[in-house]
Tab-separated table of C-alpha atoms in Angstrom:
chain	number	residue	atom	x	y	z
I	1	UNK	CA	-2.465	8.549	-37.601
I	2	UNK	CA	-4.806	5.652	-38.878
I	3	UNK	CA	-5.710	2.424	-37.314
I	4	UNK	CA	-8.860	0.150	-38.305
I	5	UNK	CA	-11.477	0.778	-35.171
I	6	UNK	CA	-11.032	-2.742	-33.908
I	7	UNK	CA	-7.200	-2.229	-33.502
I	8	UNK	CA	-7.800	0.948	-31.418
I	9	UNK	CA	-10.878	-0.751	-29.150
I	10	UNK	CA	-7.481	-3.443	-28.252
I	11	UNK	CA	-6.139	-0.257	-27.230
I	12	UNK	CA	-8.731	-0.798	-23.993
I	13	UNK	CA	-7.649	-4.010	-23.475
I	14	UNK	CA	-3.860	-3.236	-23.152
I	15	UNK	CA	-4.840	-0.028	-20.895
I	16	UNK	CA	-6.718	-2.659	-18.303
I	17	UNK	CA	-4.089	-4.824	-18.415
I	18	UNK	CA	-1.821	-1.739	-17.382
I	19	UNK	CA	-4.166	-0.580	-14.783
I	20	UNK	CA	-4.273	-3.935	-13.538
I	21	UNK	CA	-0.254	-3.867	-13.532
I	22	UNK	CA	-0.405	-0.455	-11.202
I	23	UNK	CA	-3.479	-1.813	-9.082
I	24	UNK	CA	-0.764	-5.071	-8.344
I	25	UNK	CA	2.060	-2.531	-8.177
I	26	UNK	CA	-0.330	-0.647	-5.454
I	27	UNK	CA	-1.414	-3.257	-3.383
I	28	UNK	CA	2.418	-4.457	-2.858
I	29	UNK	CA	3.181	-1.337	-1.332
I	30	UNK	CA	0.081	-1.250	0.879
I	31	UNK	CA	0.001	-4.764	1.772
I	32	UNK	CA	-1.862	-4.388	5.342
I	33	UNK	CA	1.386	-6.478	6.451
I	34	UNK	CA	3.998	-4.313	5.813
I	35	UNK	CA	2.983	-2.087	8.746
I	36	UNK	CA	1.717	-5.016	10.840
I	37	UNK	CA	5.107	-5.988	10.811
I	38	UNK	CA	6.472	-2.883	12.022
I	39	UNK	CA	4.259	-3.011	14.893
I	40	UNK	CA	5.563	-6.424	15.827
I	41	UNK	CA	9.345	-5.862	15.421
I	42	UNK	CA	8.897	-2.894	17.699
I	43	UNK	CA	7.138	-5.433	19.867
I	44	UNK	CA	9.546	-8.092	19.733
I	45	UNK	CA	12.317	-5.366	20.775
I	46	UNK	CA	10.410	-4.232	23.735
I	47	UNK	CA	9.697	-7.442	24.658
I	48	UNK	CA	13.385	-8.081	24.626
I	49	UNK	CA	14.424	-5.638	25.942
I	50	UNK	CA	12.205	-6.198	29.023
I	51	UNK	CA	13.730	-9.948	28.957
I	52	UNK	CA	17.206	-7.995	29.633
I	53	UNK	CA	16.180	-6.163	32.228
I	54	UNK	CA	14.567	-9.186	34.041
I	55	UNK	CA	17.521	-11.370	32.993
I	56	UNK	CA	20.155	-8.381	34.510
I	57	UNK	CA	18.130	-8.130	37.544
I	58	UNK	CA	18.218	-11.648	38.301
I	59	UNK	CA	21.661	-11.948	37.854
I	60	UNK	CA	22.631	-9.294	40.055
I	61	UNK	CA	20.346	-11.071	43.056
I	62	UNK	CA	21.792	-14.433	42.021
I	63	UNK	CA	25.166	-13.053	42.477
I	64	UNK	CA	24.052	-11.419	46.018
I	65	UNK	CA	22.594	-14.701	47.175
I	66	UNK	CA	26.013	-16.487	46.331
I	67	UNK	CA	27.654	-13.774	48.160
I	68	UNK	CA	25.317	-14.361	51.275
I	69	UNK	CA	25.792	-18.210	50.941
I	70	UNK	CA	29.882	-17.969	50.887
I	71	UNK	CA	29.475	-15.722	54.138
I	72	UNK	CA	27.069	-18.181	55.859
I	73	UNK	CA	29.644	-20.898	54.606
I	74	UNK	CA	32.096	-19.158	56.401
I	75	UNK	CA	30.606	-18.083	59.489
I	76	UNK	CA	29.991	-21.908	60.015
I	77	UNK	CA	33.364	-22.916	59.230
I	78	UNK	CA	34.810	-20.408	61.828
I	79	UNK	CA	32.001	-21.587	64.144
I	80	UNK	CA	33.468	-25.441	63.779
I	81	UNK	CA	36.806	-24.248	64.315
I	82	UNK	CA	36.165	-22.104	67.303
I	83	UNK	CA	34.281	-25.173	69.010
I	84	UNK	CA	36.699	-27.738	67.858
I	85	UNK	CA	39.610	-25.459	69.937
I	86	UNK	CA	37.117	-25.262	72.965
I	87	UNK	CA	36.805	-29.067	72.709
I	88	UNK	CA	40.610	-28.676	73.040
I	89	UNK	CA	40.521	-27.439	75.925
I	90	UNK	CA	43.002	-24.366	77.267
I	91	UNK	CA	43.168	-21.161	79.295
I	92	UNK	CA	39.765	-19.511	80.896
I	93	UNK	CA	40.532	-16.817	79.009
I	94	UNK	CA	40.711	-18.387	76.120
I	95	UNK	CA	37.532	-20.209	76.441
I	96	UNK	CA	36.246	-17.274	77.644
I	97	UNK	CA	37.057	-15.408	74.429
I	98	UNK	CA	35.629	-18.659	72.093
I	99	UNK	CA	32.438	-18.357	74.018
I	100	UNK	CA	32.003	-14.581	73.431
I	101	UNK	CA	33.079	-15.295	69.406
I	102	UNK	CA	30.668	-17.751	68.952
I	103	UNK	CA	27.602	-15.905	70.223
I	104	UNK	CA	28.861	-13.145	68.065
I	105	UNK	CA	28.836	-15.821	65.231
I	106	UNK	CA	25.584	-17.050	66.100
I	107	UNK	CA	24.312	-13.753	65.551
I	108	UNK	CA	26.232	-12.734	62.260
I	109	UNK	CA	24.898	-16.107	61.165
I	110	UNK	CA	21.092	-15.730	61.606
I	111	UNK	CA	21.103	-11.893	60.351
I	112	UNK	CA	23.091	-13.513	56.771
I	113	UNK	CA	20.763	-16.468	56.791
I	114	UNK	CA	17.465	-14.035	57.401
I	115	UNK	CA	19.384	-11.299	54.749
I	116	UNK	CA	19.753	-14.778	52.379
I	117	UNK	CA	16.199	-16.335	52.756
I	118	UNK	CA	14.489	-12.426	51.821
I	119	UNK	CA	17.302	-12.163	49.001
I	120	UNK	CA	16.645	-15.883	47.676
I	121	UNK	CA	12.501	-15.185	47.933
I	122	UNK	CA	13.200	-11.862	45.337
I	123	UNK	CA	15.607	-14.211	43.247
I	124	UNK	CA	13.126	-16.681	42.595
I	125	UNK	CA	10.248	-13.810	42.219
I	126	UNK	CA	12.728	-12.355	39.616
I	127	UNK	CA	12.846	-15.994	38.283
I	128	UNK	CA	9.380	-16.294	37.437
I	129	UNK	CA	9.601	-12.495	35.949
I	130	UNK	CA	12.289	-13.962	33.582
I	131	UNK	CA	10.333	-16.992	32.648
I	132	UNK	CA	7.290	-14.861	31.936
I	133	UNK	CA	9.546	-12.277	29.659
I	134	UNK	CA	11.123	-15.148	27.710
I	135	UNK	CA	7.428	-16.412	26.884
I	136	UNK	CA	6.467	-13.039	25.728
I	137	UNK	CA	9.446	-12.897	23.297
I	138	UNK	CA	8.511	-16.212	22.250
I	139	UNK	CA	4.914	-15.382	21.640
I	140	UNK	CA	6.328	-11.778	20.186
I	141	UNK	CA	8.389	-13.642	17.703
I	142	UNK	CA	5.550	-15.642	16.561
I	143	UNK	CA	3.263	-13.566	15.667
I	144	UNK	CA	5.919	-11.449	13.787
I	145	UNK	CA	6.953	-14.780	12.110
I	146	UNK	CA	2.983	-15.549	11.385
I	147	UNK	CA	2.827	-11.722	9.989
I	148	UNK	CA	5.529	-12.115	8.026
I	149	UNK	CA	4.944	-15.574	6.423
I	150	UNK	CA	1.009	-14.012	5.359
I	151	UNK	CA	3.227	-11.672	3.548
I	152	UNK	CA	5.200	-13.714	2.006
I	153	UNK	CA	2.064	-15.608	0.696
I	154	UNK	CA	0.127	-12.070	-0.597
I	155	UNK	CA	3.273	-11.341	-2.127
I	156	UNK	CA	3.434	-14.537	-3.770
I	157	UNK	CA	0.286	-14.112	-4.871
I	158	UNK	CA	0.624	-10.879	-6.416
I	159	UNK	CA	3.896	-11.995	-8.326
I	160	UNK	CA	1.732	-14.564	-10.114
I	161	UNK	CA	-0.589	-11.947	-10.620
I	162	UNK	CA	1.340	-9.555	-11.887
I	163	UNK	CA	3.360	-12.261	-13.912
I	164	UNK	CA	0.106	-13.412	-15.790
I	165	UNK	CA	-0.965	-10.117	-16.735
I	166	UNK	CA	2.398	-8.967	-17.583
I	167	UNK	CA	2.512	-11.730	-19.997
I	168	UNK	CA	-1.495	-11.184	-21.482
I	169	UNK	CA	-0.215	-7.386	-21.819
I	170	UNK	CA	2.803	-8.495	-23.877
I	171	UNK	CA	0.462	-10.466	-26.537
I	172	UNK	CA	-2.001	-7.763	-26.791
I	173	UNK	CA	0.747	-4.828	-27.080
I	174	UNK	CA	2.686	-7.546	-29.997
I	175	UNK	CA	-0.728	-7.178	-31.801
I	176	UNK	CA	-1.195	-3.673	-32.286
I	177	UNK	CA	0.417	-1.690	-34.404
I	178	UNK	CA	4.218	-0.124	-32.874
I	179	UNK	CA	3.307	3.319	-34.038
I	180	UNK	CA	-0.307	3.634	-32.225
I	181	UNK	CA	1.391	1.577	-29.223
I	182	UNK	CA	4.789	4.701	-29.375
I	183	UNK	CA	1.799	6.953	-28.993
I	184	UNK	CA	-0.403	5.446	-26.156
I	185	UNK	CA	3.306	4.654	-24.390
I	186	UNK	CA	4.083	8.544	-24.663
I	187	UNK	CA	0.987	9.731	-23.415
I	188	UNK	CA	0.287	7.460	-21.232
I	189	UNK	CA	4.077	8.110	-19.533
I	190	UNK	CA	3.130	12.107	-19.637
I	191	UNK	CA	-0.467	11.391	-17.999
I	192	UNK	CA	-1.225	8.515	-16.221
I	193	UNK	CA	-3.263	7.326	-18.719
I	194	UNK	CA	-2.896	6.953	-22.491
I	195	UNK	CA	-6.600	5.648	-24.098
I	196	UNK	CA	-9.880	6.442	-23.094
I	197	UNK	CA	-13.441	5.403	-24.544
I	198	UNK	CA	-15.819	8.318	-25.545
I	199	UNK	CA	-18.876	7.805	-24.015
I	200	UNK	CA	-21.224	10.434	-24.900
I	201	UNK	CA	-19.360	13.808	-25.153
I	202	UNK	CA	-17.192	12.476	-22.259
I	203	UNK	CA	-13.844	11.431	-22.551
I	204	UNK	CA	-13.348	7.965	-20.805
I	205	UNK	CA	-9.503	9.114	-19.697
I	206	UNK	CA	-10.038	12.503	-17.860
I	207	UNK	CA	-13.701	12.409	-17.370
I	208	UNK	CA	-13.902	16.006	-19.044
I	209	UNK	CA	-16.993	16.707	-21.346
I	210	UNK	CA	-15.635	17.736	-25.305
I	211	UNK	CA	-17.021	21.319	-25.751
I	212	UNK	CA	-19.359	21.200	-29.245
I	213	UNK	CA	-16.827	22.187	-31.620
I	214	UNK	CA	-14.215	19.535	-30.093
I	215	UNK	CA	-17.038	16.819	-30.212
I	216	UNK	CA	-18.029	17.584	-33.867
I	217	UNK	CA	-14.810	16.991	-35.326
I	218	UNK	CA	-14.492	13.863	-33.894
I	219	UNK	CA	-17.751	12.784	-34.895
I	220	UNK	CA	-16.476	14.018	-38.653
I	221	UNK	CA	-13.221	12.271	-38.421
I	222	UNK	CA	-12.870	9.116	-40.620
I	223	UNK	CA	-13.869	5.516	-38.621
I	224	UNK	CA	-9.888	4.700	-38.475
I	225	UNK	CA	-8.784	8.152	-37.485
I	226	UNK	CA	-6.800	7.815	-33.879
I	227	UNK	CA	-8.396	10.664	-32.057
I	228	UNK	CA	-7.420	12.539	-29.308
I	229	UNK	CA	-8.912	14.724	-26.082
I	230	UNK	CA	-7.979	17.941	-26.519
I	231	UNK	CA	-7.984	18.439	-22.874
I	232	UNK	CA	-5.456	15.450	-22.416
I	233	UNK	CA	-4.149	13.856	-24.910
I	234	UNK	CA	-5.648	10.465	-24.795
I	235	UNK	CA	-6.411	8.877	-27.891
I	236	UNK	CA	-9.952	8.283	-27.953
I	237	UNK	CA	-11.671	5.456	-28.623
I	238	UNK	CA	-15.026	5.902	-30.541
I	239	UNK	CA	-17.941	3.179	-29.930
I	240	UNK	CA	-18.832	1.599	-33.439
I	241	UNK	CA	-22.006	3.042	-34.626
């Protein structure tokens, strides 16, 4: 295959442009972000799932102190009765029996209201614990939505990136001609990388030194022959003497 010497140097051109294109491709799927993010979803779920636990223990004391305030309610009520029928009046017995009842009351009524004023002192302790575990959710939820937005902006970035070179890569591959670009395409699909410049006895693709016999035939081949490594397959591209 022939191509005039400046046609294969554009051959460097469209191989930055593609190593450009992988560099963009690279940095998408190592964006530092991606795996803060991961940290702070599993933060936001332990941080709600603490907020359950907070918000089911509160409940549950909530409940117990309604319990202990429907008991107090009706200790009193059966207190008011039982003095409103000794107001009344009636047998010594009877009175007798009120009295005893309402001492009894007395005392149900100060253990429930002692039982309510520890259980309402742990409710509002809980309280605070639920207050505090709803902030950290909040805050949680922030910072993922902070992480994520940066993300959204590199990524953004990149797309334009990747758009613009896409588009310079296009114009330069138009240029050249299709059979030389077939052949970079193939090799560059079997290698990793299709053009190379020879610096020295080096080849610029696979950094591998041409052994003497290699190197003098490509020194012998014609200005517009498209050369290639024999140790990869990359077309060579010779520096204009």
């Amino acid at each position: 295959m022939k191509a005039d010497p400046a046609v294969q140097r554009r051959l460097l051109d469209l191989a930055e442009a593609d190593a450009e294109l992988n560099r963009v491709v690279h940095r998408r799927r190592t964006l530092p972000e991606l795996e803060q993010i991961g940290d702070a979803e599993r933060e936001v779920q332990t941080k709600r799932d603490e907020l359950v636990v907070a918000q089911t223990a509160f409940n549950d004391l909530d409940r117990e102190v309604k319990r202990l305030e429907n008991e107090v309610d009706n200790v009193r009520k059966r207190e008011a009765r039982d003095r409103e029928m000794m107001a009344a009046g009636g047998p010594a017995k009877q009175q007798e029996e009120l009295e005893h009842e309402l001492q009894t009351l007395a005392r149900r009524q100060a253990v429930l209201e002692d039982e309510q004023l520890e259980v309402m002192e742990q409710r509002e302790a809980l309280e605070t614990n639920v207050t505090k575990s709803a902030e950290a959710v909040s805050d949680a939820e922030q910072r993922l939505a902070d992480i994520q937005n940066r993300r959204d902006e590199a990524l953004g970035e990149l797309d334009t990136a990747e758009a613009r070179r896409q588009q310079e890569r296009d114009i330069i591959a138009k240029a050249l001609p299709d059979d030389l670009v077939a052949l970079y395409e193939r090799v560059r699909a079997q290698r990793g990388v299709g053009v190379g410049l020879l610096q020295g006895a080096r080849c610029g693709a696979c950094r591998i030194e041409l052994d003497r016999h290699a190197l003098n035939e490509v020194r012998e081949a014609a200005a517009d022959d498209v050369v290639r490594c024999e140790e990869c397959g990359a077309i060579m591209v010779r520096e204009s003497k």
